[in-house]
PDB file of C-alpha atoms and ligand atoms in Angstrom:
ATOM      1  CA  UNK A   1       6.919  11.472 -13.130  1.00  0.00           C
ATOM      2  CA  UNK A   2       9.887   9.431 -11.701  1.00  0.00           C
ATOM      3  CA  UNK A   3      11.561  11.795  -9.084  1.00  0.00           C
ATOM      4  CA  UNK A   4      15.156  12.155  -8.469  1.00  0.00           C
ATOM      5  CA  UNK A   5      15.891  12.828  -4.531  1.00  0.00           C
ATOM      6  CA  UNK A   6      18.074  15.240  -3.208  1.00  0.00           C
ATOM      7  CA  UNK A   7      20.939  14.949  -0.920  1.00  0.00           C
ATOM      8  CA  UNK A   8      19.400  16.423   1.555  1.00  0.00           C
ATOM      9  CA  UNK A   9      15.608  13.792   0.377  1.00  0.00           C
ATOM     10  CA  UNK A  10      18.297  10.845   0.442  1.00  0.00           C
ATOM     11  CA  UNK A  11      19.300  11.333   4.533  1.00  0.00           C
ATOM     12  CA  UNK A  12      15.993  11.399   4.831  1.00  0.00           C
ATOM     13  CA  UNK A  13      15.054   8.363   3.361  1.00  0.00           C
ATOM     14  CA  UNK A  14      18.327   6.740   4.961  1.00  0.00           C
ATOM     15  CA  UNK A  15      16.963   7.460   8.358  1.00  0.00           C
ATOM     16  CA  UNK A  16      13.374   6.076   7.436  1.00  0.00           C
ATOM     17  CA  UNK A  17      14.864   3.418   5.704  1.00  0.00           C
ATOM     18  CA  UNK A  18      16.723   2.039   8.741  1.00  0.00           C
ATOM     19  CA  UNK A  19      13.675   2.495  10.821  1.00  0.00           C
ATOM     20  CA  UNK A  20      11.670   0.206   8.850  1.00  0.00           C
ATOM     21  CA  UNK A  21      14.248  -1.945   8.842  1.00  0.00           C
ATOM     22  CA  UNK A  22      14.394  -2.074  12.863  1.00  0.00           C
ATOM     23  CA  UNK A  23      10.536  -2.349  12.781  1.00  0.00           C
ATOM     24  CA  UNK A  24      11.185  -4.928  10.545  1.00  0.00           C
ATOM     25  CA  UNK A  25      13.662  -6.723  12.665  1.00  0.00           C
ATOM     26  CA  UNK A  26      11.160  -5.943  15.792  1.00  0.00           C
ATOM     27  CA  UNK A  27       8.288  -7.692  13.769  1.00  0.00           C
ATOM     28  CA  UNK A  28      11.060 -10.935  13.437  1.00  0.00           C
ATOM     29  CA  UNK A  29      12.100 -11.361  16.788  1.00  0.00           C
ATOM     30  CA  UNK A  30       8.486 -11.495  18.002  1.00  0.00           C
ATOM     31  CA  UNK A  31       6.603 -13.891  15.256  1.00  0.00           C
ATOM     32  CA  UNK A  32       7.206 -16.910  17.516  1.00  0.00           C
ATOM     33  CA  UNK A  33       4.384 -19.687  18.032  1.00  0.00           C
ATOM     34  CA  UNK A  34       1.700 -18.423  19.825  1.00  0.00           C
ATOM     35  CA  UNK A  35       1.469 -14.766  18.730  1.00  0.00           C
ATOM     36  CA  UNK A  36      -1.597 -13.609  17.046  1.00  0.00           C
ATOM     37  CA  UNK A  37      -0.731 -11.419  13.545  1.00  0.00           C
ATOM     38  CA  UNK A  38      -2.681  -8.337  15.510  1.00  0.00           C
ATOM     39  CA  UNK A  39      -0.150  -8.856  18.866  1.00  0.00           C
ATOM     40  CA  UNK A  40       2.301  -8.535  16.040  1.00  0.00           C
ATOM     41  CA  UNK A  41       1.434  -5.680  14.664  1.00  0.00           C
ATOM     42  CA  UNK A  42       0.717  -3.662  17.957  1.00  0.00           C
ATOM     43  CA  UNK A  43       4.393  -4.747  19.045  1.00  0.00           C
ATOM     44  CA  UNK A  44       5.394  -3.265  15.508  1.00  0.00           C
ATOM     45  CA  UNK A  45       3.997  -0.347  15.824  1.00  0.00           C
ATOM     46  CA  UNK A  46       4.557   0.859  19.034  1.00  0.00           C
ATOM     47  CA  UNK A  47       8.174   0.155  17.900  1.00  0.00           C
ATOM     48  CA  UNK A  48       8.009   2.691  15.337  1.00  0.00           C
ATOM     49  CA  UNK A  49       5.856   5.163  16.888  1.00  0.00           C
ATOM     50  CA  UNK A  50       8.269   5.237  19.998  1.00  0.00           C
ATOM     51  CA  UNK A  51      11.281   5.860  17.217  1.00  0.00           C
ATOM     52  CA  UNK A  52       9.291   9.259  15.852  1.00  0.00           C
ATOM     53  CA  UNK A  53       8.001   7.518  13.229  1.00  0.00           C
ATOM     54  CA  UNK A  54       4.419   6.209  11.907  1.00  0.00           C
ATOM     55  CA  UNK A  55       2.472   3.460  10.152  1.00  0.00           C
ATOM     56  CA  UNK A  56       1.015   5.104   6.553  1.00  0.00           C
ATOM     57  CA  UNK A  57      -0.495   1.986   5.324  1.00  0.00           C
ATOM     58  CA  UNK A  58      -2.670   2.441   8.632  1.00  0.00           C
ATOM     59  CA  UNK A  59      -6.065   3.796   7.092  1.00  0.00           C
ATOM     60  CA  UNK A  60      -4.271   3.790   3.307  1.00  0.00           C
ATOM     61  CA  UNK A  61      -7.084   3.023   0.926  1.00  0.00           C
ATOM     62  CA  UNK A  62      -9.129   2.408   4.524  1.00  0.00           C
ATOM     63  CA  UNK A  63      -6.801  -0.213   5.315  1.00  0.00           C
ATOM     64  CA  UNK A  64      -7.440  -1.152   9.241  1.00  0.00           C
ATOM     65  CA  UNK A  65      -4.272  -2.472  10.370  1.00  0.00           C
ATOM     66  CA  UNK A  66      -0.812  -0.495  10.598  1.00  0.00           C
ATOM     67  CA  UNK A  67       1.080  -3.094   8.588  1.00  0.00           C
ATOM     68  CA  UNK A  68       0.511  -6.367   6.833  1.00  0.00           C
ATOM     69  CA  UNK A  69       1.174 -10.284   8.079  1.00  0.00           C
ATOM     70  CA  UNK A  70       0.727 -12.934   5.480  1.00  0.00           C
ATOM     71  CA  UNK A  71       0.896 -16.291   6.613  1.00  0.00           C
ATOM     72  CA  UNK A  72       1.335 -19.311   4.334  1.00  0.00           C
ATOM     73  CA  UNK A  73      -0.415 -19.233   1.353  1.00  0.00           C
ATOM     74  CA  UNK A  74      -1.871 -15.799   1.993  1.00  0.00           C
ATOM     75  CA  UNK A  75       0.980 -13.618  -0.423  1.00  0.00           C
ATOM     76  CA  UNK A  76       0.161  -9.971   0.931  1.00  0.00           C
ATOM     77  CA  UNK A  77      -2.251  -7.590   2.402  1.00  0.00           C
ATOM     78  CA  UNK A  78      -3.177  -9.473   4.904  1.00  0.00           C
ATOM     79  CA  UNK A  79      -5.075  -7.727   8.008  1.00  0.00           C
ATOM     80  CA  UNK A  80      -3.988  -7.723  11.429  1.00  0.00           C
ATOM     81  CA  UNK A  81      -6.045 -10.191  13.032  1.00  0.00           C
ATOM     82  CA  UNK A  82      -6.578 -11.636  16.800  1.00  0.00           C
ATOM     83  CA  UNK A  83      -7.415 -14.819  15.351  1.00  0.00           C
ATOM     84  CA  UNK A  84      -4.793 -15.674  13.501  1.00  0.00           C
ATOM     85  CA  UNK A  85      -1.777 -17.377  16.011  1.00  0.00           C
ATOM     86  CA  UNK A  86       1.269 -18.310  14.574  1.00  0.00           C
ATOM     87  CA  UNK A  87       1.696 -22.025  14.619  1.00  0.00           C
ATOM     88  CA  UNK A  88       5.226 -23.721  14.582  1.00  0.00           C
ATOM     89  CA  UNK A  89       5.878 -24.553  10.610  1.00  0.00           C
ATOM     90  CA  UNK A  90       4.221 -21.431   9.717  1.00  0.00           C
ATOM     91  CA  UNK A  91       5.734 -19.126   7.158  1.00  0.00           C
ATOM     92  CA  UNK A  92       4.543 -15.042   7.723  1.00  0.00           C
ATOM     93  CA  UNK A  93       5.632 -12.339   5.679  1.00  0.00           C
ATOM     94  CA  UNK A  94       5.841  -9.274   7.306  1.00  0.00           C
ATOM     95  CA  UNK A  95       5.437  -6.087   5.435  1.00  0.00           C
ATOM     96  CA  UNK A  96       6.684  -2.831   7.121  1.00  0.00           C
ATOM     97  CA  UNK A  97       6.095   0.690   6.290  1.00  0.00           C
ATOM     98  CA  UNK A  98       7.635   3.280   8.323  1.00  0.00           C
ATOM     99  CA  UNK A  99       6.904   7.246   7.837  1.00  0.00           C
ATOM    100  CA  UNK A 100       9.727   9.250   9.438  1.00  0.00           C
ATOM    101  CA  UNK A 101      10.418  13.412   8.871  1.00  0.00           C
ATOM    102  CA  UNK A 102       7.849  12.700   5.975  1.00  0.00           C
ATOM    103  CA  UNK A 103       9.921   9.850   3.913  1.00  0.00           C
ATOM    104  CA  UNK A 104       9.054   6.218   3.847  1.00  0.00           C
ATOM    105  CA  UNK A 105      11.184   3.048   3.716  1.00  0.00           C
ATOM    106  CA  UNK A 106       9.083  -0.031   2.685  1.00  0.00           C
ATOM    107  CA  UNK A 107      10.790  -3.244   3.324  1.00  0.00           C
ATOM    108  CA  UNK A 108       9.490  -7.156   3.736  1.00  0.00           C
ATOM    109  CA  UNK A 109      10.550 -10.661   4.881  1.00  0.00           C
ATOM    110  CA  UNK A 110       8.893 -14.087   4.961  1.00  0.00           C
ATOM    111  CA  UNK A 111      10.191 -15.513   8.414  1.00  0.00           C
ATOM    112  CA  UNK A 112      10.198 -18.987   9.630  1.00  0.00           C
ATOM    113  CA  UNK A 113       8.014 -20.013  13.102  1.00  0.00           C
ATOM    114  CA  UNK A 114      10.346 -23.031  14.287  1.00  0.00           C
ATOM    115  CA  UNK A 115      11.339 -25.305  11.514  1.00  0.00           C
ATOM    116  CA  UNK A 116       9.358 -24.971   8.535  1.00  0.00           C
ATOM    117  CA  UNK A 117       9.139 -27.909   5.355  1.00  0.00           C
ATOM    118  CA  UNK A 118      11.992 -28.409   2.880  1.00  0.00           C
ATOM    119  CA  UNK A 119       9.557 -26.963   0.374  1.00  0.00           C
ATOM    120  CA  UNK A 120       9.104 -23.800   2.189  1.00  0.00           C
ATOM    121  CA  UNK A 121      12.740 -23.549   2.958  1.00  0.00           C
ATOM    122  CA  UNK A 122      13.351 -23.115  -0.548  1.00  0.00           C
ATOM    123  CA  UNK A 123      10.436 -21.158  -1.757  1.00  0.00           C
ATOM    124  CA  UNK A 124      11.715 -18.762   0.946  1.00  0.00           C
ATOM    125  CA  UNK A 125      15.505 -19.055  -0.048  1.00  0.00           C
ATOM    126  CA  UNK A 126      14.312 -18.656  -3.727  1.00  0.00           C
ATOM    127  CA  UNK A 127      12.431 -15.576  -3.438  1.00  0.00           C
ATOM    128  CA  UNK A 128      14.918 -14.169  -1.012  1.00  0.00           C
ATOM    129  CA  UNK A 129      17.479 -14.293  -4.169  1.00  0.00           C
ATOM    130  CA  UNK A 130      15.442 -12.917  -6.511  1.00  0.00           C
ATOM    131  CA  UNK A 131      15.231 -10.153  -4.243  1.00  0.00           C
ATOM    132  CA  UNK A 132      18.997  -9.832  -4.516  1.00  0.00           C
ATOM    133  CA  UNK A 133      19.534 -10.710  -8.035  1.00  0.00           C
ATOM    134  CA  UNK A 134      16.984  -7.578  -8.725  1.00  0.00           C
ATOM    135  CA  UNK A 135      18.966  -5.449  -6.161  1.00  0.00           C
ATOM    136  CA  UNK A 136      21.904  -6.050  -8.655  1.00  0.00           C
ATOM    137  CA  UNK A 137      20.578  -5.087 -11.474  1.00  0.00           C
ATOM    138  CA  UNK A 138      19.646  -1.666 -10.053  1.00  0.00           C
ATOM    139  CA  UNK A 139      22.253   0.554 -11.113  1.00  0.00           C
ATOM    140  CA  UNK A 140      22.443   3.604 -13.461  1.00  0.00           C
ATOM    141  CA  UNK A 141      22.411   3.256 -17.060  1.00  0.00           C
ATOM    142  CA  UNK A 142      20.050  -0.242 -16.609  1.00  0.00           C
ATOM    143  CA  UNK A 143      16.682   0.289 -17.350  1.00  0.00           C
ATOM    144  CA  UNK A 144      13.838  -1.108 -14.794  1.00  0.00           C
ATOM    145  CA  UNK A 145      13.053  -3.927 -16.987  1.00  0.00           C
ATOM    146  CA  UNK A 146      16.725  -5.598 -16.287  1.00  0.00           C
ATOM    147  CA  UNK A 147      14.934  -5.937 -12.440  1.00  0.00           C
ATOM    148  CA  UNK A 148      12.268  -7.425 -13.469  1.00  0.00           C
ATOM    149  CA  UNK A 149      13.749 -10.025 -15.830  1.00  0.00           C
ATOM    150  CA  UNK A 150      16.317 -10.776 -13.446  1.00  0.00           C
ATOM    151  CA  UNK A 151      13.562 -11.548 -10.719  1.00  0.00           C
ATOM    152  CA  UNK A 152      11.477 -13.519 -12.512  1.00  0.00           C
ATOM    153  CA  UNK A 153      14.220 -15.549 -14.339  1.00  0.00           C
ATOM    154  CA  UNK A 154      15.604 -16.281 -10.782  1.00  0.00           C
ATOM    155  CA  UNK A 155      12.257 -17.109  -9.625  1.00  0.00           C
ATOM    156  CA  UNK A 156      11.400 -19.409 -12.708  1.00  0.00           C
ATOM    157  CA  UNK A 157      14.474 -21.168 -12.490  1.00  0.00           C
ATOM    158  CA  UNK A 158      13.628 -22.454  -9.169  1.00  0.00           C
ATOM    159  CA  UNK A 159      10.474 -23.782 -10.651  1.00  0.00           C
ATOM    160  CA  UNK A 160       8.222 -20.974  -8.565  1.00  0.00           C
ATOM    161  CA  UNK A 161       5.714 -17.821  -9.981  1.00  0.00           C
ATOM    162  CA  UNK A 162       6.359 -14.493 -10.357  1.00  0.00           C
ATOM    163  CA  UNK A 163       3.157 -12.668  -9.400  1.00  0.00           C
ATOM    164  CA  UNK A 164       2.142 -10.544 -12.061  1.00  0.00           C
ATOM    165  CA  UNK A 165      -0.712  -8.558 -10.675  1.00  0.00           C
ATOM    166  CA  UNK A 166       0.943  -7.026  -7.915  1.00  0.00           C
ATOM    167  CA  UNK A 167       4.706  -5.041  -8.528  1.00  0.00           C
ATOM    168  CA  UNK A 168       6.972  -2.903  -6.872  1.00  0.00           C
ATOM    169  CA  UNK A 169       7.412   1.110  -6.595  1.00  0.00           C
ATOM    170  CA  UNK A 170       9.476   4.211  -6.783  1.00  0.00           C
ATOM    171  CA  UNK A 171       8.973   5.462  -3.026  1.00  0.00           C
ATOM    172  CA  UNK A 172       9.692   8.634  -0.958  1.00  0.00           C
ATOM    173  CA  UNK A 173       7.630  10.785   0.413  1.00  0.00           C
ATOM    174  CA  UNK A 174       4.566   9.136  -0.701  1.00  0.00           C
ATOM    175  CA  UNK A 175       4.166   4.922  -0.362  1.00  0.00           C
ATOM    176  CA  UNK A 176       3.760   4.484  -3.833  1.00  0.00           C
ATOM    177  CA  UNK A 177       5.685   6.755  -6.801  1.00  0.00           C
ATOM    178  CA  UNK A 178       6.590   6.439 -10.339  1.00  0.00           C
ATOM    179  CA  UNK A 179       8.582   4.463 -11.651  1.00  0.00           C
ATOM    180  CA  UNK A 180       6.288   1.349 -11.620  1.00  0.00           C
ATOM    181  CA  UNK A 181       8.602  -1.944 -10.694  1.00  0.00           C
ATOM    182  CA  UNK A 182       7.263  -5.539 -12.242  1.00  0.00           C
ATOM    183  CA  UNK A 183       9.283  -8.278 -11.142  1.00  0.00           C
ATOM    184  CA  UNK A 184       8.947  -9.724 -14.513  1.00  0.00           C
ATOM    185  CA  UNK A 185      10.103  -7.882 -17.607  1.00  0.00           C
ATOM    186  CA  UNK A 186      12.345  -7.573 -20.835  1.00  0.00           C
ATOM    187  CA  UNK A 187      16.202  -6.815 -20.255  1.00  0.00           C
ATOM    188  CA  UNK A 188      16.940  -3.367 -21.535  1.00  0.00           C
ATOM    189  CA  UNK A 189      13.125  -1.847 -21.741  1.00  0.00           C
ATOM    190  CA  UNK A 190      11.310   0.206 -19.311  1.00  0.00           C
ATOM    191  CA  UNK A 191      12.644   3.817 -17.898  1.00  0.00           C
ATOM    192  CA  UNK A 192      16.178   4.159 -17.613  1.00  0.00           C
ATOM    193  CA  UNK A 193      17.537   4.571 -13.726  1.00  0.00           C
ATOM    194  CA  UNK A 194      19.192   7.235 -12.600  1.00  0.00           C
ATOM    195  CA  UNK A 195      21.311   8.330  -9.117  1.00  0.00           C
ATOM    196  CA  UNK A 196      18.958   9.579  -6.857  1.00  0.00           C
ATOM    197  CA  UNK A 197      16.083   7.403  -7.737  1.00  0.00           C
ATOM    198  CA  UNK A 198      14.445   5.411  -4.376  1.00  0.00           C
ATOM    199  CA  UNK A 199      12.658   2.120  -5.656  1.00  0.00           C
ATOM    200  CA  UNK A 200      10.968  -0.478  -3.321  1.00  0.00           C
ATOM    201  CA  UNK A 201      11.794  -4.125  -5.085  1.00  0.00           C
ATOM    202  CA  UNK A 202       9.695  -7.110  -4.028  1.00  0.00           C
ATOM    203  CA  UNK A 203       9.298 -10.083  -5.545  1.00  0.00           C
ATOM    204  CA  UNK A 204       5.879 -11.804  -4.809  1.00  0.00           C
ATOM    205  CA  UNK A 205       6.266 -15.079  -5.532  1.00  0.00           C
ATOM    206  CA  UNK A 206       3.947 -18.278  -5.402  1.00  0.00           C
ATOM    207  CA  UNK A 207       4.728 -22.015  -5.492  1.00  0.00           C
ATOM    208  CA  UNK A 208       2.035 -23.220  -7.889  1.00  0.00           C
ATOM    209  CA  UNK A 209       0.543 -20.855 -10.123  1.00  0.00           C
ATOM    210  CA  UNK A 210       1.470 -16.621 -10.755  1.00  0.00           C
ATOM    211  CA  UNK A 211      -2.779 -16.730 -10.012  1.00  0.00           C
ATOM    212  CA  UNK A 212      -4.159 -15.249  -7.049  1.00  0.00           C
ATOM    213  CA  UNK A 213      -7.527 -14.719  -5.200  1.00  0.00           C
ATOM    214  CA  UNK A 214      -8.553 -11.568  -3.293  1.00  0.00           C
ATOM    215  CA  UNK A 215     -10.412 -12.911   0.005  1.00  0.00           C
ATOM    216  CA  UNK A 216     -13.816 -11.493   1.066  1.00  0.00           C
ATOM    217  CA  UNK A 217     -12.348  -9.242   3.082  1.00  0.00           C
ATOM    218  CA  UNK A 218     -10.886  -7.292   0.171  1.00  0.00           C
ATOM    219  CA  UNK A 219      -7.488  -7.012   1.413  1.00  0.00           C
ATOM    220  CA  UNK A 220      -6.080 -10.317   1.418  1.00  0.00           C
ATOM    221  CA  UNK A 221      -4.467 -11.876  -1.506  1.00  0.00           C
ATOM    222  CA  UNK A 222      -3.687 -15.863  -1.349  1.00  0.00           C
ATOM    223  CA  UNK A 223      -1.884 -17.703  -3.864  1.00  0.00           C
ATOM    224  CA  UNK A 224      -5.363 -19.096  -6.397  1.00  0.00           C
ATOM    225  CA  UNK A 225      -4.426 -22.893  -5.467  1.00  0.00           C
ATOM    226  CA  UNK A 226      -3.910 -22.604  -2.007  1.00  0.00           C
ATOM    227  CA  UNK A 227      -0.288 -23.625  -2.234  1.00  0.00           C
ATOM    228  CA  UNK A 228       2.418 -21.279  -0.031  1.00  0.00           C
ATOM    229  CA  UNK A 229       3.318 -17.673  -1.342  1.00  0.00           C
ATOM    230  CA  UNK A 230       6.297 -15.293   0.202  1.00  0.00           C
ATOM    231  CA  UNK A 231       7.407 -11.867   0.259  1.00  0.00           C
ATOM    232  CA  UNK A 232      11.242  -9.902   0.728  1.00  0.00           C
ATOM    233  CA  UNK A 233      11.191  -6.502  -0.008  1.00  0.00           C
ATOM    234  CA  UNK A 234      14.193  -3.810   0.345  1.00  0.00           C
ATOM    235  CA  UNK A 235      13.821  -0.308  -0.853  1.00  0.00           C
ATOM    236  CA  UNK A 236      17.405   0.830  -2.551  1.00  0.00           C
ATOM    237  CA  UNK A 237      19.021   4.159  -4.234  1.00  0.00           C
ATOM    238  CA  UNK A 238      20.239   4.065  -7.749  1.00  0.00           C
ATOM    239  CA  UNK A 239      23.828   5.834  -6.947  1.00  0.00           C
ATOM    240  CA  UNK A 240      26.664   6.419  -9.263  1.00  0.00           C
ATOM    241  CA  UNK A 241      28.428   3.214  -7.851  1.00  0.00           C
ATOM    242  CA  UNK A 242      26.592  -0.104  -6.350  1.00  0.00           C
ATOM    243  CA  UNK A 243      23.104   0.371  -5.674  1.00  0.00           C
ATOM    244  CA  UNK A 244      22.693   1.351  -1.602  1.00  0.00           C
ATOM    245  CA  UNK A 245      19.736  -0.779   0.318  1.00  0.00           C
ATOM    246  CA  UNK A 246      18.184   1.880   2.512  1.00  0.00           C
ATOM    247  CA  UNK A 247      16.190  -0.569   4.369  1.00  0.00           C
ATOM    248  CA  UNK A 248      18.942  -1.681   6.948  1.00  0.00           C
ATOM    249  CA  UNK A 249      19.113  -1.732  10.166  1.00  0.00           C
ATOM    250  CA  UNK A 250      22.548   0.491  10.652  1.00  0.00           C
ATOM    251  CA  UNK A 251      24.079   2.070   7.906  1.00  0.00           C
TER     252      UNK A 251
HETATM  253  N1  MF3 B 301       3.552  -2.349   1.878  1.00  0.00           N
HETATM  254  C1  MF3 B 301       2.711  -2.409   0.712  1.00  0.00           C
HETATM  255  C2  MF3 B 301       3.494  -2.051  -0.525  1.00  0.00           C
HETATM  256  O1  MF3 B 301       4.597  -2.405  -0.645  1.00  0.00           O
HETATM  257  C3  MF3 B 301       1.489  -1.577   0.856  1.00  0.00           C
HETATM  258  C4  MF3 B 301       0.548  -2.167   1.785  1.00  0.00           C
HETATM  259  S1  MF3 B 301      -1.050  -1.882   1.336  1.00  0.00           S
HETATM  260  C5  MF3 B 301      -1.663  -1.099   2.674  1.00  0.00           C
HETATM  261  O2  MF3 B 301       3.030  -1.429  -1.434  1.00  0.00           O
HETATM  262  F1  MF3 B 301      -2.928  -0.903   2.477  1.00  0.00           F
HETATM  263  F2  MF3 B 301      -1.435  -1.795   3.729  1.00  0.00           F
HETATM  264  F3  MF3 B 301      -1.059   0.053   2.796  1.00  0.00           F
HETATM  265 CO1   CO B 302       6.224  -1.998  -1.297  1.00  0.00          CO
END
């Protein structure tokens, strides 16, 4: 069932939605060569736990790390791992939950170590678009399937891959609510949005192929041919006006 916050639900989600952001904006300012993806995520953390919040995705589905950190051609779910140093030319995506007062704000970017390839520059700049060009379509009266097709168009265009397998949310005070949120779709299909509604939207997109491989680990998904993958993620209210991105860092 596809919930419809309350005024009182939507300050809440504000708050946790500008936390994440901040976490998220932490998580930036620290992926510089030479981190590992666990210093990251201990950094990111104590961020949020020292703002009242908390990590869900820590121990979600037995999940070991607090958040995620995806680097290259790994696309999401990636574990927190002492191993893993960022190198300069690296791309990571950075995937931040935060819990606060019991609502969640999801949000995600794919940042640059030093100076990355042309080709990653614009898989990032494409994906980052898409983002926005779904953000637009979020508004009353448009049904969930205008996101999706105007994702994947944007993505397609650009000659990348909408990943298929993996989609977006409804969010609040669990992770992961109804409605479901494919960044594909048909214009005008799917359930109709309505004020009040909280959706995560987060194109997944790969460079060579919408495949992708789970790793041994059973967490990490990589893009099937190896090629680079990347992630942005806001979570926005449906409002009677322009649709409001909760996952900003002041509001
Ligand atoms: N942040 C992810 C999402 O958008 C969830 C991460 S999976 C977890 O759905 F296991 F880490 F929680
Ligand atoms: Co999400």
């Amino acid at each position: 069932m596809i919930q419809v916050k309350s005024a009182a639900e939507i300050a809440k989600m504000i708050k946790a939605g500008e936390l994440a952001a901040r976490a998220l904006e932490h998580a930036g300012k620290n992926a510089r060569a030479g981190i590992s993806t666990w210093e990251l995520d201990r950094l990111v953390n104590e961020f949020i736990v020292s703002h009242g919040g908390h990590c869900p995705c820590k121990g979600y589905g037995g999940f070991p790390g607090h958040n995620c950190y995806s680097v290259n051609e790994e696309l999401i779910h990636a574990i927190p791992s002492k191993k893993k140093i960022l190198k300069e030319g690296d791309i990571v995506s950075c995937d931040i939950v935060a819990e606060l007062n019991g609502y969640m704000g999801d949000n995600t970017k794919t940042f640059r170590i030093g100076k990355v390839s042309e080709d990653k520059e614009r898989l990032l700049q494409a994906t980052e678009s898409a983002l926005y060009k779904g953000i637009e379509q979020a508004v009353k009266g448009n049904r969930i399937g205008d996101i999706g097709y105007a994702i994947d168009s944007t993505v397609s265009g650009a000659g990348y891959f909408v990943v298929k397998q993996y989609i977006g949310h409804g969010i609040g005070k669990e992770m992961h609510e109804d409605p479901e949120v494919p960044n594909f779709g048909k214009k005008g299909r799917g359930p109709r949005l309505v004020p009040g509604m909280t959706i995560a939207i987060e194109p997944m997109v790969n460079e060579s192929t919408e495949n992708v491989r789970l790793l041994r680990d059973n967490w990490t998904v990589v893009e099937a041919n190896g090629k680079m993958s990347a992630h942005f993620e806001h979570t926005v209210l449906i409002t009677d006006d322009k649709p409001l991105i909760l996952t900003l860092t002041s509001h």
